[in-house]
XYZ file of C-alpha atoms in Angstrom:
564
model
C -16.484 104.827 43.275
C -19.326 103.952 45.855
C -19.787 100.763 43.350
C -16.184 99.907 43.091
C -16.209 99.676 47.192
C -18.645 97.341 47.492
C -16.629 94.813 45.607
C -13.177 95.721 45.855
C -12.868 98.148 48.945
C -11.616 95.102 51.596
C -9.133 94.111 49.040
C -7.447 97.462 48.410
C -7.414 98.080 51.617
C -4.888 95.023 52.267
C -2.777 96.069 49.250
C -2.530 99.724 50.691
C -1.949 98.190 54.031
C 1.065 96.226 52.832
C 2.455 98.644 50.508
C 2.289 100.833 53.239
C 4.701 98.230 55.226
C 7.343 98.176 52.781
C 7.509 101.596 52.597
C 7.861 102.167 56.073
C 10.660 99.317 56.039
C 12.526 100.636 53.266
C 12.537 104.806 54.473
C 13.339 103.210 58.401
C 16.401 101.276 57.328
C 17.316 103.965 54.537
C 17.552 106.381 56.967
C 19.075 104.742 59.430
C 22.017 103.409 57.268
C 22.351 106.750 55.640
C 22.583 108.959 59.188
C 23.301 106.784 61.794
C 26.274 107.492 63.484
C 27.590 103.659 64.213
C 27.263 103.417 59.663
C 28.823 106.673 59.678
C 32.832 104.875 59.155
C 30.947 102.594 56.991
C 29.716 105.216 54.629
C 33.273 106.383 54.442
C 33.991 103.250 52.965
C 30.702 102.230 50.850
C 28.961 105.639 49.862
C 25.468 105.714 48.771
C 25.224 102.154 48.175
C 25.245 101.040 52.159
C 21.491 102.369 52.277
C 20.804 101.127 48.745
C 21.525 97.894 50.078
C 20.212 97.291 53.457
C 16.949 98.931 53.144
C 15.890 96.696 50.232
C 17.052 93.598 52.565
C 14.349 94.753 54.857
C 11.904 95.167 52.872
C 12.749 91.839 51.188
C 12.855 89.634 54.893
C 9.247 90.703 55.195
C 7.862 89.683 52.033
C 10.012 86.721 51.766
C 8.082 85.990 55.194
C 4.790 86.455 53.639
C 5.264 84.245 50.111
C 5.236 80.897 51.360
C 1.566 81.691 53.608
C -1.261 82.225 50.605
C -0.020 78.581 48.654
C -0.234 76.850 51.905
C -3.936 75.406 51.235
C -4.776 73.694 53.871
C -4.196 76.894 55.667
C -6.379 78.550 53.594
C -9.446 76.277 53.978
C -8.827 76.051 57.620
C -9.138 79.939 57.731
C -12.112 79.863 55.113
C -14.473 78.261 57.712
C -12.977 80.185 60.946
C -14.519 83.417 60.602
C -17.972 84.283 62.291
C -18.239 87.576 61.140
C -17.866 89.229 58.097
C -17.745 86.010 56.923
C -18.321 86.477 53.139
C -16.020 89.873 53.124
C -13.468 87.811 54.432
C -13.583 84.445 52.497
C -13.220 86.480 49.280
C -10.322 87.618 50.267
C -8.811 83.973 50.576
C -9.748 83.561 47.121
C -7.180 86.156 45.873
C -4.271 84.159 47.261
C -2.401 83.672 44.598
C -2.485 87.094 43.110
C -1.147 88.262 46.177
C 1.098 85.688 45.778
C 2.491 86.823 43.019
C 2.743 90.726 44.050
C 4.567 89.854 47.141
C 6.867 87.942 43.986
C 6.829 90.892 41.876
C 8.317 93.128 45.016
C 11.205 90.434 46.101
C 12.057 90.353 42.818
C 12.391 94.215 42.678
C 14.223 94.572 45.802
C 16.716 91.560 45.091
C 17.516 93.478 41.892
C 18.183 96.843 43.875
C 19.969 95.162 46.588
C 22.061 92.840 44.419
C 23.315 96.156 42.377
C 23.926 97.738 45.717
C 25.789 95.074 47.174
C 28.255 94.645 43.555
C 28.447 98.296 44.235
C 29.705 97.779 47.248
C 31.954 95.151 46.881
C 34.347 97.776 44.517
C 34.262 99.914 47.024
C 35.738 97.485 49.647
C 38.164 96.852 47.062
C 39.415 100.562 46.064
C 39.120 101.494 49.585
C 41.787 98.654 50.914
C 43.880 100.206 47.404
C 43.393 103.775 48.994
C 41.445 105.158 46.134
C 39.034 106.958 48.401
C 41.462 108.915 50.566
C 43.511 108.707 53.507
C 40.720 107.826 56.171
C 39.210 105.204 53.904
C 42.740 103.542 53.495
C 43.176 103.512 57.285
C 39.722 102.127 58.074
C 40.509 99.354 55.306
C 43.857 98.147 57.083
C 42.061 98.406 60.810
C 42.739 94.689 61.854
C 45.703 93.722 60.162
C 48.060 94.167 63.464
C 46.902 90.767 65.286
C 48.553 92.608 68.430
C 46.340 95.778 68.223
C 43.491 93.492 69.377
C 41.208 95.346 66.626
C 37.967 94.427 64.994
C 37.871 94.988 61.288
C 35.750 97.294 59.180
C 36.508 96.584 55.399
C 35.765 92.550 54.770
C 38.411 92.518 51.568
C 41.794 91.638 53.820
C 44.164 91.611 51.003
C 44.889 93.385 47.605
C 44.528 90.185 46.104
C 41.545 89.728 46.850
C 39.407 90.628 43.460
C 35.711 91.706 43.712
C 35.339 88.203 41.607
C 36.875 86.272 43.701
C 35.131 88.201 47.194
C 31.879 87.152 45.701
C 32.491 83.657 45.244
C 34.843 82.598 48.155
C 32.175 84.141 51.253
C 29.271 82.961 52.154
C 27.013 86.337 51.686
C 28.462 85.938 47.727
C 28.000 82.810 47.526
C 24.648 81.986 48.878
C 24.037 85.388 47.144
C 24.533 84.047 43.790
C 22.706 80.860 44.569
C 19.781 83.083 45.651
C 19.680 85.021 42.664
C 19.784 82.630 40.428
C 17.495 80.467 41.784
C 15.059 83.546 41.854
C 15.489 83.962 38.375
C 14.622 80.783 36.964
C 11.522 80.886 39.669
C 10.289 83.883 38.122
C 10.709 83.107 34.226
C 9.235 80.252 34.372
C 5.888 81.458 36.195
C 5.202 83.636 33.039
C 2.066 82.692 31.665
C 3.069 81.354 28.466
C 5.111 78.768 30.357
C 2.761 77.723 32.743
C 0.341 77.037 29.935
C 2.542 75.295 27.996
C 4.884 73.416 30.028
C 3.598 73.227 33.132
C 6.300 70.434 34.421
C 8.742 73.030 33.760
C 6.892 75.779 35.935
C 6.039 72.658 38.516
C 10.203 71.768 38.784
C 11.776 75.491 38.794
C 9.202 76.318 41.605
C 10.523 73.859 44.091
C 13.706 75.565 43.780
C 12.435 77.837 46.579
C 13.895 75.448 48.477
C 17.327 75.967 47.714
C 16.252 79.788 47.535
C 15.540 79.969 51.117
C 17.895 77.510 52.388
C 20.412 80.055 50.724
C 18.424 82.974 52.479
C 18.790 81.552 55.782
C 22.703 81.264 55.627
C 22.983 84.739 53.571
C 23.519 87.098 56.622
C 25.897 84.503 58.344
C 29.037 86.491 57.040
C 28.277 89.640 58.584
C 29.605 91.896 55.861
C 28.152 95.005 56.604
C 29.979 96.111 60.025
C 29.107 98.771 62.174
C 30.874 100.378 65.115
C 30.913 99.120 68.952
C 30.741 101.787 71.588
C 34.377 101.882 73.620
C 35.053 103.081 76.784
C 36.249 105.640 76.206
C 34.436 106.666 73.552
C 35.765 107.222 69.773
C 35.085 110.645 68.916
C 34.209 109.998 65.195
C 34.425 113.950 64.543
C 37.404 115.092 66.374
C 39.098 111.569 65.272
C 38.391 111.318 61.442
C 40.797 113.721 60.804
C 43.837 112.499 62.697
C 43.976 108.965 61.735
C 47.539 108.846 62.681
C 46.319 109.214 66.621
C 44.132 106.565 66.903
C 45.406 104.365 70.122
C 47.371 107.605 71.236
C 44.932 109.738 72.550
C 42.615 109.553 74.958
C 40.037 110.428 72.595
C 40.574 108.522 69.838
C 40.874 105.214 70.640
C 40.965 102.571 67.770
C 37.518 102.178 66.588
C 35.985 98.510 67.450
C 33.541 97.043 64.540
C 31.388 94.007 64.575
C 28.658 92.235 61.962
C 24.907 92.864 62.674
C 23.334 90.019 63.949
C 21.697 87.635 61.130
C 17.988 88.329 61.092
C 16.469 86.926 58.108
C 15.997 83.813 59.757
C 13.622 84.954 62.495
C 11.261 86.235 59.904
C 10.939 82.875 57.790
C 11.225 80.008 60.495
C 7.576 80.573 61.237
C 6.244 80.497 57.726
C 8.732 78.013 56.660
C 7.020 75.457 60.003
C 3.892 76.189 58.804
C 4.629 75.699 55.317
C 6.532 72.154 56.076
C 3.486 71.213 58.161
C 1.220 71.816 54.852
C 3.625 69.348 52.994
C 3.524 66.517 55.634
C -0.440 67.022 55.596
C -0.621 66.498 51.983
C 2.041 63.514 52.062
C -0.462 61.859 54.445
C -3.130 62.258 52.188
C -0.535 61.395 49.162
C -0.166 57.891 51.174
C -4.532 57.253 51.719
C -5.611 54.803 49.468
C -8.231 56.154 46.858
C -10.680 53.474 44.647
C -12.829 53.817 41.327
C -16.068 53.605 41.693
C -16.354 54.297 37.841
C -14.224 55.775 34.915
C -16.328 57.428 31.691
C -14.790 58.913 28.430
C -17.298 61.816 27.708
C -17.453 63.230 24.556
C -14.549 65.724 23.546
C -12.291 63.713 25.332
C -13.249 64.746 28.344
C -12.512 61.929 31.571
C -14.790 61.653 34.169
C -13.324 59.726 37.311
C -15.808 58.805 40.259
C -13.299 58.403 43.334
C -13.866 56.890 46.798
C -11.903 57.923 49.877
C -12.194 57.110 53.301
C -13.129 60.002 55.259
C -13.693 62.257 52.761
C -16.151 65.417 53.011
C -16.967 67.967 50.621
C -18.751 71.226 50.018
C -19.907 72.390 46.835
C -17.619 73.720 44.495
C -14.571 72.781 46.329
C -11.326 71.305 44.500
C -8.716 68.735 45.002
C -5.571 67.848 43.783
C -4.488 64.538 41.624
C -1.671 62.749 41.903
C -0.802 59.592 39.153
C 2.835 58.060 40.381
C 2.782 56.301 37.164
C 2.983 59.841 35.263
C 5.146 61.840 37.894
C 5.845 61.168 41.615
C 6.112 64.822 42.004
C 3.240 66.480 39.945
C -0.441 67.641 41.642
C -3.234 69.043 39.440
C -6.049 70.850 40.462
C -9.354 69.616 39.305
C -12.861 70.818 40.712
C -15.393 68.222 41.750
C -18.636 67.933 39.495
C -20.300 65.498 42.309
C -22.824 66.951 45.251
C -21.658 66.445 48.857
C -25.020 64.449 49.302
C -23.637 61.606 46.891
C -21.522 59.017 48.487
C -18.645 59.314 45.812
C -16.296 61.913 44.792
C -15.959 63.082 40.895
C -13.928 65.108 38.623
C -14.149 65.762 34.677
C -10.810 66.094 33.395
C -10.619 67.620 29.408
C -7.468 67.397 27.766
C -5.288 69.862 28.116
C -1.375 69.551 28.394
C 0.895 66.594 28.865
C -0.346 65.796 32.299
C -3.809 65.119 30.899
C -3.248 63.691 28.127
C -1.254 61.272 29.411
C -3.758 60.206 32.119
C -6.543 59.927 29.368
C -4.343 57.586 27.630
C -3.820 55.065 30.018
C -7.421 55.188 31.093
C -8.547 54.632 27.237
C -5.813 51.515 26.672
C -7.031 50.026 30.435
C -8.685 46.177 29.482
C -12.334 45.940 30.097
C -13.401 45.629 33.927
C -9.801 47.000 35.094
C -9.583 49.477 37.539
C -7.707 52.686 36.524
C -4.269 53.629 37.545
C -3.069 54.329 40.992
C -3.967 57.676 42.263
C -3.814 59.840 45.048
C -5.873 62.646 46.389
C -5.130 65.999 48.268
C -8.007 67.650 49.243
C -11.084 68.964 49.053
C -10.362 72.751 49.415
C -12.071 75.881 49.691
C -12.654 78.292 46.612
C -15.141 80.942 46.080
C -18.036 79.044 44.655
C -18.411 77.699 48.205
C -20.366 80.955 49.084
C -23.224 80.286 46.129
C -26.028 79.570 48.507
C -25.495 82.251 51.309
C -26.396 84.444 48.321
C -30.266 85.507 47.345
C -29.412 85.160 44.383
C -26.697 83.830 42.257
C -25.291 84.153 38.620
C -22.914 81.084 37.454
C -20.950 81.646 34.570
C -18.638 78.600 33.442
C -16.644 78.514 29.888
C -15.810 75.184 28.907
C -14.546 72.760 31.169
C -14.796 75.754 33.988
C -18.493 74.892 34.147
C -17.423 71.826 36.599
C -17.822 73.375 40.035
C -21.427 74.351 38.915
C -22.271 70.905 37.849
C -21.796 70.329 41.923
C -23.972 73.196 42.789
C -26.257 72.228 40.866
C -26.464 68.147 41.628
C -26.523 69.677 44.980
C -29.675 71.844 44.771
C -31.751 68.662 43.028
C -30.533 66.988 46.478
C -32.045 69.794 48.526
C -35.128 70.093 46.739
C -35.584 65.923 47.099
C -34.759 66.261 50.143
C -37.001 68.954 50.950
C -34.210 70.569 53.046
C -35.256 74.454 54.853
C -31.712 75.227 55.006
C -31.278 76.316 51.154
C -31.624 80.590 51.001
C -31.110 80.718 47.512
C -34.553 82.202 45.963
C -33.090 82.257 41.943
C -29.889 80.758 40.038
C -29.077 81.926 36.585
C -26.771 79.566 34.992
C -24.636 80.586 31.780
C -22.919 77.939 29.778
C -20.292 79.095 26.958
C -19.305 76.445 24.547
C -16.797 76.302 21.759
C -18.360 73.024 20.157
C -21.594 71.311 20.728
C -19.970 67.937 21.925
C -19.290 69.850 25.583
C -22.360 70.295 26.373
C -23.436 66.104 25.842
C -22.344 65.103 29.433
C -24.138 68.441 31.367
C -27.151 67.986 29.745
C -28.448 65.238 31.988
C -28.138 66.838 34.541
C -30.146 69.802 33.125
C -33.147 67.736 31.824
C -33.618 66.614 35.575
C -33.461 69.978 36.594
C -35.618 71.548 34.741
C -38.585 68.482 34.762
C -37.984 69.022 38.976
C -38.346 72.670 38.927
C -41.376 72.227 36.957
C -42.971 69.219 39.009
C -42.382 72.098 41.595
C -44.040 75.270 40.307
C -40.279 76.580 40.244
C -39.796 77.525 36.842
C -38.427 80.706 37.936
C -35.924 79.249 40.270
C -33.369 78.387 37.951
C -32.753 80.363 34.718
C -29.909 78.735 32.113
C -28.467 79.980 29.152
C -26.237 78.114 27.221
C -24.070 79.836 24.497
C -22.457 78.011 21.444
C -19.401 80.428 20.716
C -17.796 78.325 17.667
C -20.026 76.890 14.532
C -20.309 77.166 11.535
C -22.791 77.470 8.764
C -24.160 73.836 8.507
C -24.680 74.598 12.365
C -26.912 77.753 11.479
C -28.910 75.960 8.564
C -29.669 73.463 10.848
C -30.816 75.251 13.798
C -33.086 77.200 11.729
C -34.748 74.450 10.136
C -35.385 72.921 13.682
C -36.177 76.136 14.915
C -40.033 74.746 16.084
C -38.730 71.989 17.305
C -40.425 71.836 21.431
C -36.834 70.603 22.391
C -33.248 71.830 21.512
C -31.396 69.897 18.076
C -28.333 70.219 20.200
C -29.406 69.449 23.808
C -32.986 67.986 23.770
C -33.583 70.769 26.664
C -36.271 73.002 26.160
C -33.956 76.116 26.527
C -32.899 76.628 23.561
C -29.078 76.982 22.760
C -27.487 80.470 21.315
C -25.051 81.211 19.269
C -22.824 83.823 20.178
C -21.623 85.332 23.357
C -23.974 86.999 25.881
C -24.534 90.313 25.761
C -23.696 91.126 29.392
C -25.053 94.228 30.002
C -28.775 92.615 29.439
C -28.258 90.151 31.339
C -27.118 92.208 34.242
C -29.642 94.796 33.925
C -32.717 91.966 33.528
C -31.205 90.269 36.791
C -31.108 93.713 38.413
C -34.660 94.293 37.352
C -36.348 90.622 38.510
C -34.632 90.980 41.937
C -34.681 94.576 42.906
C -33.581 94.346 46.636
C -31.240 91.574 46.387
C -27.709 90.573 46.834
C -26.334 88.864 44.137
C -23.474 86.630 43.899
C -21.508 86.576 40.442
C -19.422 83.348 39.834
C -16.961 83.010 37.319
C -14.511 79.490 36.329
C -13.147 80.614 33.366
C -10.134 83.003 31.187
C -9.104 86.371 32.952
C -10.489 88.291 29.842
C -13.813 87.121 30.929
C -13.276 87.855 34.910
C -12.359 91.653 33.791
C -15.799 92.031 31.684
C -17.887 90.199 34.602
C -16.318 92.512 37.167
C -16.426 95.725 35.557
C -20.119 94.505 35.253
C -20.602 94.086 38.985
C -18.850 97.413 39.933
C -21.364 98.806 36.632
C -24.248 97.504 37.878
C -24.242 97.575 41.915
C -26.120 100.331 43.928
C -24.621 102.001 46.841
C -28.070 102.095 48.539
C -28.225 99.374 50.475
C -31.955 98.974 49.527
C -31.130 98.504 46.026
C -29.331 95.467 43.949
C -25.694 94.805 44.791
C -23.510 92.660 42.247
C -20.150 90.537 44.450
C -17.923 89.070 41.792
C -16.217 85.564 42.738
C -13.820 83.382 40.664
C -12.167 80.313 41.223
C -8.370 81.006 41.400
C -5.688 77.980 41.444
């Protein structure tokens, strides 16, 4: 447990904090539709359902507040370098936008379900009641209004028997914009599932916007006031010496007719904030959308894999950071996220894109039919922003893991401690790096082994050999692969590389790998980074939580991974 705290305490904390929230929302409002005594009329009309439906609303105005805050990015990078303490603790937190993201998605989409149900509930009600099928008082509450010269407010929304529950919903604007909602919400949500957002990402990219129309239509939702409550008179309406005696009400002195009036619409105070901030994000990155951006070179790596060296004016980077790519000549409306392989020390910008969707393959395309000398097609940049692998060097020590294409935002970590080490600079902390490369095919790992063969002949110009520790892991091959490598198994050099780490086949066995890096740095904290599939983040962090000590002597393991 003591383990599990050290890398996910902060983070649970938050979750419990906002669960916490709802629930407090949800019981406040339940309660105070289901026994207050300005609902109590109300009740008479709607049942059950009046709480079933307004406490969800609640609940729903404050996460509907809080969805549009962790995918404004500019936000997030402005808050990644504003906190001077508990810096680390905090910045990790950032990194987990977009789960919480989608759990603040998860519990709108719950509560829209329980309040639309309510609300259809509620709408037959309003309909039998006006038909008297609920008793005398319910009948008489229903018709309050009718008599233009009884100066009355009304109680039941549904003026006329012909009115059908059908027709209700699609002739007010709380149906209306209700529908519009809903249905907006739906296709929102299906196609954010994972197999869609692999697949066809320009469908995912499209449906999303239609939070637009979801909370232009959330805005305007409360503007019918269809849930009424009762006005204090003078004199008062005795609700339980009146409810009884219907037939008195405007006689007595006691019973005068009961006045009724629609809450004020609140849902808009919650969301104008987010919604400023959020349009203030979008004019940001249309600014950027409208810098011009040049090529300082375009290279087809092996594997298809495009590497695009970009110049912009003004632009500064950290290591590890990310930006997004626009082409207008694919899609005016489409941004990727791609994580720069170049060192903030260089005086250009890169990215390696592999193929990988429409989008990309598209892109790779044009760039491989371009005649000789051209420059590649228009493009523009949002960016750079903050992820986790940001934090590398205020670790003692760090593990990278990258599968595949994720190994990019370690290519700029890396190009950026050869800088540091030219450079001679005092600020670098880092003592040890251990670097782990997994592969499918031998062809990925042509373009990073440059890189590596520098590395390694500076560490060892250095005395450093111990400074930075690789691995690289061939996960797919076959048997000619195997013959091969054993009968170049002498060889100074690797058949596949030409570095003198050797590659392996196979996956890493994690728990040695932990357990040796917990043994050669006893006292240290180390940083675990991870750009690659979930299935891999779960094993890494279970690892972390596995191999941390709670003594504060003793090695800790903090698991990182880029999110976008």
């Amino acid at each position: 447990m003591g383990n599990w705290i050290i890398n996910h305490g902060l983070s649970a904390f938050i979750v419990v904090v906002w669960m916490g929230i709802n629930i407090f929302l949800f019981v406040y409002y339940y309660m105070l539709y289901d026994l207050g005594p300005q609902f109590e009329y109300t009740r008479e009309l709607l049942g059950a359902a009046l709480p079933w439906a307004r406490a969800p609303a609640a609940v729903l105005n404050f996460n509907c507040m809080l969805i549009l805050l962790p995918v404004c990015r500019n936000l997030l990078s402005l808050l990644r370098g504003s906190f001077m303490c508990c810096e680390r603790t905090m910045r990790k937190q950032l990194d987990k936008n977009l789960t919480f993201h989608k759990l603040v998605a998860y519990m709108i989409a719950l509560m829209t379900a329980v309040h639309t149900i309510a609300h259809l509930l509620n709408v037959e009600r309003y309909s039998n009641s006006l038909a008297g099928l609920y008793g005398p008082l319910a009948g008489n509450l229903s018709m309050l209004g009718d008599s233009s010269e009884l100066n009355t407010t009304y109680l039941n929304p549904i003026r006329s028997t012909s009115t059908t529950p059908t027709l209700f919903v699609f002739t007010t604007i709380a149906g209306l914009t209700g529908v519009v909602i809903t249905l907006a919400l739906i296709l929102i949500i299906t196609s954010s599932m994972e197999v869609i957002r692999r697949s066809f990402f320009e469908v995912f990219w499209y449906t999303h916007h239609l939070f637009i129309i979801f909370f232009a239509g959330l805005v305007f939702h409360g503007a019918g006031r269809i849930v009424r409550s009762q006005q204090v008179t003078d004199p008062p309406h005795n609700n339980s010496f009146c409810e009884d005696q219907p037939e008195n009400w405007g006689k007595i002195p006691e019973c005068p007719i009961p006045q009724f009036a629609g809450g004020f619409p609140q849902t808009w105070m919650w969301v104008i904030g987010p919604m400023i901030i959020y349009l203030c994000e979008r004019i940001l990155r249309f600014i950027r959308y409208m810098q011009p951006v040049s090529y300082r070179k375009i290279v087809i790596r092996p594997s298809r894999v495009l590497e695009l060296q970009l110049v912009k004016a003004g632009f500064k980077m950290e290591v590890g950071q990310y930006v997004f790519l626009n082409c207008p000549a694919i899609s005016q409306l489409e941004w990727h996220p791609f994580t720069m392989t170049s060192a903030p020390e260089e005086d250009f910008f890169s990215v390696h894109i592999r193929l990988a969707g429409d989008w990309t393959e598209k892109l790779i395309k044009m760039v491989e039919n371009l005649p000789e000398g051209a420059q590649g097609p228009s493009i523009s940049v949002d960016g750079p922003l903050g992820t986790a692998s940001e934090d590398v060097f205020k670790y003692e020590v760090s593990m990278l893991v990258g599968a595949g294409i994720g190994v990019t935002p370690f290519a700029s970590i890396l190009k950026s401690i050869w800088y540091k080490f030219k450079d001679s600079n005092p600020k670098l902390q880092t003592k040890r790096i251990y670097f782990y490369w997994l592969c499918r095919e031998t062809h990925a790992f042509e373009w990073f082994a440059d890189l590596l063969q520098v590395l390694e002949k500076e560490m060892e110009e250095r005395g450093m050999k111990d400074f930075l520790t690789y691995k690289l892991y061939l996960t797919g091959w076959d048997q000619s692969h195997a013959d091969h490598a054993m009968v170049h198994f002498d060889k100074d050099t690797d058949i596949i590389t030409g570095l003198k780490q050797k590659t392996l086949y196979g996956r890493p066995n994690w728990d040695k790998e932990f357990e040796e890096v917990r043994k050669d740095n006893p006292s240290s904290e180390v940083g675990t980074f991870l750009c690659g599939p979930q299935a891999l983040a779960k094993d890494l962090d279970k690892k972390c939580v596995k191999y941390s000590d709670v003594d504060p002597r003793r090695t800790k393991f903090y698991f990182n991974k880029e999110n976008f």
